[in-house]
mmCIF file of C-alpha atoms and ligand atoms in Angstrom:
data_model
loop_
_atom_site.group_PDB
_atom_site.id
_atom_site.type_symbol
_atom_site.label_atom_id
_atom_site.label_comp_id
_atom_site.label_asym_id
_atom_site.label_seq_id
_atom_site.Cartn_x
_atom_site.Cartn_y
_atom_site.Cartn_z
ATOM 1 C CA MET A 273 128.808 113.359 94.914
ATOM 2 C CA LEU A 274 125.143 112.478 95.328
ATOM 3 C CA LEU A 275 124.801 109.619 92.888
ATOM 4 C CA SER A 276 127.296 107.556 90.984
ATOM 5 C CA LEU A 277 126.649 104.963 88.296
ATOM 6 C CA HIS A 278 129.492 102.522 87.591
ATOM 7 C CA ASN A 279 129.704 100.399 84.488
ATOM 8 C CA ILE A 280 125.954 99.901 84.045
ATOM 9 C CA SER A 281 124.816 97.421 81.392
ATOM 10 C CA LYS A 282 121.268 96.549 80.473
ATOM 11 C CA GLY A 283 119.700 94.636 77.615
ATOM 12 C CA TYR A 284 116.310 93.331 76.631
ATOM 13 C CA GLY A 285 115.208 90.134 74.965
ATOM 14 C CA SER A 286 116.569 86.628 75.062
ATOM 15 C CA GLU A 287 119.963 85.493 73.807
ATOM 16 C CA ALA A 288 118.619 81.964 73.299
ATOM 17 C CA GLU A 289 115.900 83.253 70.986
ATOM 18 C CA GLY A 290 118.237 85.638 69.205
ATOM 19 C CA THR A 291 116.227 88.683 70.284
ATOM 20 C CA TYR A 292 118.724 90.051 72.802
ATOM 21 C CA ARG A 293 119.642 93.698 72.388
ATOM 22 C CA LYS A 294 122.064 95.562 74.621
ATOM 23 C CA VAL A 295 120.758 99.054 75.393
ATOM 24 C CA LEU A 296 123.204 100.334 78.020
ATOM 25 C CA ASP A 297 126.782 99.146 77.667
ATOM 26 C CA GLY A 298 129.165 99.949 80.513
ATOM 27 C CA LEU A 299 127.614 103.338 81.196
ATOM 28 C CA SER A 300 129.004 105.529 83.994
ATOM 29 C CA LEU A 301 127.711 108.833 85.347
ATOM 30 C CA SER A 302 128.402 110.985 88.402
ATOM 31 C CA LEU A 303 125.998 113.577 89.693
ATOM 32 C CA ASN A 304 126.784 116.160 92.347
ATOM 33 C CA GLN A 305 124.282 117.585 94.770
ATOM 34 C CA GLY A 306 122.436 120.461 93.096
ATOM 35 C CA GLU A 307 123.844 119.680 89.656
ATOM 36 C CA SER A 308 121.732 119.720 86.490
ATOM 37 C CA ILE A 309 122.301 117.357 83.581
ATOM 38 C CA ALA A 310 120.630 117.093 80.185
ATOM 39 C CA ILE A 311 120.633 113.822 78.251
ATOM 40 C CA LEU A 312 120.132 113.930 74.509
ATOM 41 C CA GLY A 313 119.944 111.026 72.115
ATOM 42 C CA PRO A 314 117.802 109.583 69.350
ATOM 43 C CA SER A 315 114.661 107.615 70.006
ATOM 44 C CA GLY A 316 115.496 104.091 71.110
ATOM 45 C CA SER A 317 118.977 104.966 72.399
ATOM 46 C CA GLY A 318 118.056 103.979 75.974
ATOM 47 C CA LYS A 319 117.259 107.315 77.664
ATOM 48 C CA THR A 320 114.093 106.091 79.357
ATOM 49 C CA THR A 321 115.845 102.863 80.354
ATOM 50 C CA LEU A 322 118.576 104.920 82.004
ATOM 51 C CA LEU A 323 116.113 107.144 83.915
ATOM 52 C CA SER A 324 114.144 104.071 85.028
ATOM 53 C CA ILE A 325 117.330 102.563 86.430
ATOM 54 C CA LEU A 326 118.257 105.852 88.135
ATOM 55 C CA GLY A 327 114.812 105.934 89.740
ATOM 56 C CA THR A 328 114.930 102.217 90.696
ATOM 57 C CA LEU A 329 111.869 101.462 88.567
ATOM 58 C CA ASP A 330 114.098 99.029 86.672
ATOM 59 C CA PHE A 331 117.437 97.356 87.387
ATOM 60 C CA PRO A 332 120.645 96.879 85.396
ATOM 61 C CA ASP A 333 122.009 93.493 84.361
ATOM 62 C CA SER A 334 125.378 94.503 85.811
ATOM 63 C CA GLY A 335 127.095 97.478 87.382
ATOM 64 C CA ASN A 336 126.638 99.449 90.601
ATOM 65 C CA ILE A 337 124.705 102.533 91.666
ATOM 66 C CA TYR A 338 125.915 104.418 94.724
ATOM 67 C CA PHE A 339 123.872 107.039 96.503
ATOM 68 C CA LYS A 340 124.279 109.255 99.544
ATOM 69 C CA ALA A 341 121.491 111.427 100.869
ATOM 70 C CA PRO A 342 122.118 115.152 100.335
ATOM 71 C CA SER A 343 123.933 116.735 103.222
ATOM 72 C CA ALA A 344 123.930 120.400 104.162
ATOM 73 C CA THR A 345 127.236 120.153 105.959
ATOM 74 C CA ALA A 346 129.653 117.936 104.089
ATOM 75 C CA GLU A 347 130.546 117.424 100.485
ATOM 76 C CA ILE A 348 130.156 113.762 99.561
ATOM 77 C CA LEU A 349 133.289 112.352 97.993
ATOM 78 C CA GLU A 350 133.176 109.518 95.494
ATOM 79 C CA SER A 351 135.840 107.675 97.473
ATOM 80 C CA SER A 352 133.574 107.572 100.544
ATOM 81 C CA PHE A 353 130.982 105.289 98.934
ATOM 82 C CA THR A 354 130.769 101.868 100.575
ATOM 83 C CA GLU A 355 128.692 98.764 99.840
ATOM 84 C CA LYS A 356 125.874 99.991 102.073
ATOM 85 C CA ASP A 357 125.494 102.986 99.731
ATOM 86 C CA ASN A 358 124.930 100.623 96.780
ATOM 87 C CA ILE A 359 121.272 100.944 95.811
ATOM 88 C CA LEU A 360 121.360 97.484 94.248
ATOM 89 C CA SER A 361 122.005 95.957 97.685
ATOM 90 C CA TYR A 362 118.932 97.639 99.243
ATOM 91 C CA SER A 363 116.073 95.567 100.640
ATOM 92 C CA GLN A 364 112.624 96.006 99.081
ATOM 93 C CA LYS A 365 111.652 98.298 101.941
ATOM 94 C CA GLU A 366 114.791 100.437 101.598
ATOM 95 C CA LEU A 367 114.174 100.694 97.846
ATOM 96 C CA GLU A 368 110.612 101.911 98.342
ATOM 97 C CA HIS A 369 111.781 104.459 100.881
ATOM 98 C CA PHE A 370 114.543 105.652 98.553
ATOM 99 C CA ARG A 371 112.178 105.983 95.585
ATOM 100 C CA ASN A 372 109.481 107.716 97.586
ATOM 101 C CA ARG A 373 111.686 110.159 99.485
ATOM 102 C CA GLN A 374 114.665 110.863 97.235
ATOM 103 C CA ILE A 375 113.322 110.652 93.687
ATOM 104 C CA GLY A 376 110.776 112.805 91.893
ATOM 105 C CA PHE A 377 109.614 111.762 88.415
ATOM 106 C CA VAL A 378 108.143 113.897 85.644
ATOM 107 C CA PHE A 379 107.218 112.162 82.382
ATOM 108 C CA GLN A 380 106.285 113.398 78.917
ATOM 109 C CA PHE A 381 102.609 112.953 79.732
ATOM 110 C CA HIS A 382 101.413 114.142 83.106
ATOM 111 C CA HIS A 383 99.799 110.835 84.205
ATOM 112 C CA LEU A 384 97.438 112.613 86.592
ATOM 113 C CA LEU A 385 94.474 110.492 87.687
ATOM 114 C CA PRO A 386 91.392 111.864 85.895
ATOM 115 C CA GLN A 387 89.012 111.111 88.781
ATOM 116 C CA CYS A 388 91.083 113.122 91.304
ATOM 117 C CA THR A 389 91.405 116.897 91.642
ATOM 118 C CA LEU A 390 94.783 118.546 91.093
ATOM 119 C CA LEU A 391 95.332 118.798 94.847
ATOM 120 C CA GLU A 392 94.365 115.142 95.412
ATOM 121 C CA ASN A 393 96.742 114.088 92.632
ATOM 122 C CA ILE A 394 99.546 116.095 94.183
ATOM 123 C CA LEU A 395 98.971 114.555 97.613
ATOM 124 C CA LEU A 396 98.961 110.952 96.298
ATOM 125 C CA PRO A 397 102.668 110.321 97.108
ATOM 126 C CA THR A 398 102.016 111.451 100.694
ATOM 127 C CA LEU A 399 99.121 109.103 101.509
ATOM 128 C CA THR A 400 101.372 106.824 103.569
ATOM 129 C CA ILE A 401 102.127 109.660 105.998
ATOM 130 C CA LYS A 402 100.039 108.961 109.101
ATOM 131 C CA ASP A 403 101.279 111.645 111.503
ATOM 132 C CA LYS A 404 98.729 114.476 111.620
ATOM 133 C CA THR A 405 101.266 117.292 112.012
ATOM 134 C CA LYS A 406 103.309 115.942 109.099
ATOM 135 C CA ARG A 407 100.180 115.640 106.969
ATOM 136 C CA GLU A 408 99.312 119.255 107.678
ATOM 137 C CA ALA A 409 102.838 120.327 106.806
ATOM 138 C CA THR A 410 102.562 118.396 103.533
ATOM 139 C CA LEU A 411 99.278 120.090 102.668
ATOM 140 C CA ALA A 412 100.852 123.473 103.358
ATOM 141 C CA ARG A 413 103.800 122.537 101.128
ATOM 142 C CA ALA A 414 101.405 121.492 98.360
ATOM 143 C CA ARG A 415 99.702 124.870 98.507
ATOM 144 C CA VAL A 416 102.989 126.790 98.474
ATOM 145 C CA LEU A 417 104.301 124.791 95.500
ATOM 146 C CA MET A 418 101.003 125.116 93.616
ATOM 147 C CA ALA A 419 101.050 128.878 94.116
ATOM 148 C CA ARG A 420 104.668 128.972 92.958
ATOM 149 C CA VAL A 421 103.897 127.252 89.649
ATOM 150 C CA GLY A 422 100.653 129.222 89.198
ATOM 151 C CA ILE A 423 97.992 126.522 89.659
ATOM 152 C CA LEU A 424 96.718 127.088 93.218
ATOM 153 C CA GLN A 425 93.452 128.530 91.908
ATOM 154 C CA TYR A 426 92.800 125.246 90.055
ATOM 155 C CA ARG A 427 93.378 122.967 93.073
ATOM 156 C CA ASN A 428 89.792 121.647 93.160
ATOM 157 C CA GLN A 429 89.496 121.176 89.396
ATOM 158 C CA PHE A 430 90.037 117.939 87.501
ATOM 159 C CA PRO A 431 92.812 117.351 84.951
ATOM 160 C CA ASN A 432 90.423 117.345 81.962
ATOM 161 C CA GLN A 433 89.307 120.877 82.897
ATOM 162 C CA LEU A 434 92.864 122.204 82.552
ATOM 163 C CA SER A 435 95.452 122.723 79.830
ATOM 164 C CA GLY A 436 98.367 120.389 79.165
ATOM 165 C CA GLY A 437 100.770 122.956 80.576
ATOM 166 C CA GLU A 438 98.772 123.331 83.798
ATOM 167 C CA CYS A 439 98.570 119.558 84.213
ATOM 168 C CA GLN A 440 102.301 119.201 83.634
ATOM 169 C CA ARG A 441 102.957 121.846 86.312
ATOM 170 C CA ALA A 442 100.729 119.809 88.670
ATOM 171 C CA ALA A 443 102.803 116.730 87.793
ATOM 172 C CA LEU A 444 105.933 118.718 88.679
ATOM 173 C CA VAL A 445 104.467 119.663 92.080
ATOM 174 C CA ARG A 446 103.495 116.008 92.669
ATOM 175 C CA ALA A 447 107.111 115.029 91.902
ATOM 176 C CA LEU A 448 108.394 117.586 94.424
ATOM 177 C CA ILE A 449 105.897 117.046 97.224
ATOM 178 C CA ASN A 450 108.157 114.742 99.272
ATOM 179 C CA ASN A 451 111.105 117.112 98.829
ATOM 180 C CA PRO A 452 113.293 114.744 96.764
ATOM 181 C CA GLY A 453 117.030 115.156 96.357
ATOM 182 C CA LEU A 454 116.852 114.251 92.672
ATOM 183 C CA LEU A 455 114.290 115.140 90.023
ATOM 184 C CA LEU A 456 114.206 112.887 86.932
ATOM 185 C CA ALA A 457 112.358 114.305 83.940
ATOM 186 C CA ASP A 458 111.756 112.226 80.790
ATOM 187 C CA GLU A 459 110.987 114.546 77.857
ATOM 188 C CA PRO A 460 108.909 116.737 80.209
ATOM 189 C CA THR A 461 108.209 119.386 77.574
ATOM 190 C CA GLY A 462 107.651 116.940 74.707
ATOM 191 C CA ALA A 463 103.865 117.338 74.704
ATOM 192 C CA LEU A 464 103.680 121.106 75.360
ATOM 193 C CA ASP A 465 103.289 124.168 73.139
ATOM 194 C CA GLU A 466 106.138 126.676 73.008
ATOM 195 C CA ASP A 467 104.898 129.028 75.756
ATOM 196 C CA ASN A 468 104.449 126.127 78.126
ATOM 197 C CA VAL A 469 107.805 124.629 77.141
ATOM 198 C CA ASN A 470 109.509 127.826 78.270
ATOM 199 C CA ARG A 471 107.490 128.134 81.449
ATOM 200 C CA LEU A 472 108.162 124.547 82.490
ATOM 201 C CA ALA A 473 111.849 124.893 81.623
ATOM 202 C CA ASP A 474 112.043 128.045 83.801
ATOM 203 C CA LEU A 475 110.400 126.180 86.683
ATOM 204 C CA LEU A 476 112.727 123.180 86.402
ATOM 205 C CA LEU A 477 115.742 125.484 86.500
ATOM 206 C CA GLU A 478 114.300 127.488 89.398
ATOM 207 C CA ILE A 479 113.680 124.336 91.462
ATOM 208 C CA ASN A 480 117.216 123.182 90.669
ATOM 209 C CA LYS A 481 118.990 126.462 91.419
ATOM 210 C CA GLN A 482 116.917 127.853 94.316
ATOM 211 C CA ASP A 483 116.019 124.639 96.100
ATOM 212 C CA GLY A 484 119.202 122.715 95.280
ATOM 213 C CA VAL A 485 117.311 119.732 93.850
ATOM 214 C CA SER A 486 119.583 117.808 91.463
ATOM 215 C CA LEU A 487 118.075 117.480 88.017
ATOM 216 C CA ILE A 488 118.448 115.004 85.165
ATOM 217 C CA VAL A 489 116.398 115.895 82.104
ATOM 218 C CA VAL A 490 116.006 113.802 78.983
ATOM 219 C CA THR A 491 115.031 116.169 76.205
ATOM 220 C CA HIS A 492 115.036 116.806 72.481
ATOM 221 C CA SER A 493 115.014 120.550 73.167
ATOM 222 C CA ILE A 494 118.483 121.947 72.497
ATOM 223 C CA SER A 495 117.516 125.209 74.216
ATOM 224 C CA LEU A 496 116.423 123.419 77.395
ATOM 225 C CA ALA A 497 119.538 121.237 77.342
ATOM 226 C CA ALA A 498 121.767 124.297 76.943
ATOM 227 C CA ARG A 499 120.518 125.659 80.272
ATOM 228 C CA MET A 500 121.818 122.660 82.243
ATOM 229 C CA ASP A 501 125.261 122.444 83.861
ATOM 230 C CA LYS A 502 126.225 119.515 81.650
ATOM 231 C CA VAL A 503 124.901 118.048 78.416
ATOM 232 C CA TYR A 504 125.483 114.391 77.572
ATOM 233 C CA GLU A 505 124.524 112.402 74.526
ATOM 234 C CA LEU A 506 123.516 108.775 74.996
ATOM 235 C CA LYS A 507 125.087 106.883 72.125
ATOM 236 C CA ASN A 508 126.018 103.224 71.647
ATOM 237 C CA GLY A 509 124.997 102.504 75.228
ATOM 238 C CA SER A 510 127.107 105.080 77.028
ATOM 239 C CA LEU A 511 127.144 108.796 77.789
ATOM 240 C CA HIS A 512 129.344 111.268 75.930
ATOM 241 C CA LEU A 513 129.856 114.750 77.365
ATOM 242 C CA LYS A 514 128.936 117.336 74.751
ATOM 243 C CA ASN A 515 129.584 120.442 76.795
ATOM 244 C CA SER A 516 129.886 121.600 80.354
ATOM 245 C CA ALA A 517 129.125 125.023 81.837
ATOM 246 C CA GLN A 518 131.685 124.456 84.602
HETATM 247 P P1 ADP B 892 114.568 106.056 74.458
HETATM 248 O O1 ADP B 892 113.909 106.501 75.726
HETATM 249 O O2 ADP B 892 115.936 106.644 74.251
HETATM 250 O O3 ADP B 892 113.707 106.236 73.270
HETATM 251 P P2 ADP B 892 114.227 103.381 75.562
HETATM 252 O O4 ADP B 892 115.050 103.323 76.798
HETATM 253 O O5 ADP B 892 112.765 103.554 75.747
HETATM 254 O O6 ADP B 892 114.829 104.475 74.572
HETATM 255 O O7 ADP B 892 114.432 102.052 74.730
HETATM 256 C C1 ADP B 892 115.719 101.613 74.302
HETATM 257 C C2 ADP B 892 115.581 100.287 73.558
HETATM 258 O O8 ADP B 892 115.173 99.280 74.436
HETATM 259 C C3 ADP B 892 114.541 100.329 72.441
HETATM 260 O O9 ADP B 892 115.022 99.551 71.375
HETATM 261 C C4 ADP B 892 113.337 99.687 73.076
HETATM 262 O O10 ADP B 892 112.531 99.061 72.117
HETATM 263 C C5 ADP B 892 113.950 98.689 74.017
HETATM 264 N N1 ADP B 892 113.122 98.473 75.213
HETATM 265 C C6 ADP B 892 112.815 99.378 76.150
HETATM 266 N N2 ADP B 892 112.077 98.838 77.130
HETATM 267 C C7 ADP B 892 111.891 97.550 76.805
HETATM 268 C C8 ADP B 892 111.220 96.440 77.416
HETATM 269 N N3 ADP B 892 110.587 96.588 78.577
HETATM 270 N N4 ADP B 892 111.261 95.248 76.777
HETATM 271 C C9 ADP B 892 111.927 95.102 75.613
HETATM 272 N N5 ADP B 892 112.596 96.091 74.986
HETATM 273 C C10 ADP B 892 112.587 97.292 75.561
HETATM 274 MG MG1 MG B 893 112.131 107.505 76.064
#
């Protein structure tokens, strides 16, 4: 077990003003190291809210989120989680470290900075690394990943000189640059044409299977969802397993 959500609830608005709306209602989810999960659900069902909570960009009103760093040697058992593994008890500094080192985000739109080259965009999450040797290793990793997704030749070009698919592949490399244990993708193929949908889907699966990065993908693409280990539907504030490959 890498990550475990227990009884998560989250709403928006104000009860006093009568605008309160519960979005997540006692939601639970367990994710194993290296596992891939698709989340389906209509617009407004809370998919982005859930991913934001998983990535600690937002916090639940109640519930717990347990996490243990991936381990090469030992399987992590759910029963071994203790309060110090509860993300919601982390200090601000621990949260930033967790988000920066363990989580990679890919969104529907690439969100690359237009004034930076592809390579500069990809290195943005590594700017806090001061150690020269580590910085060099990071640059080498950026080049390897860019070559792997087929954009190394565009490293010194700017996002507006490239296609949506190429930019989205750069966003994927940026998400992976710190070698996260978990990749969260929110409708990552939603703005791409069919060829690029397939190419990005292949890359997501390759990163998951070859590199062992756990993957949670929110998608409307049934064909992408069908390639994941498990498919859940988010409905009435909780997750319902639709099928499982295991
Ligand atoms: P999905 O990603 O499945 O389309 P979201 O998680 O974005 O759904 O939104 C779920 C519900 O919560 C929607 O009704 C949305 O309007 C509402 N919502 C999301 N974020 C906020 C926010 N920051 N403030 C108020 N309401 C929000
Ligand atoms: Mg959304």
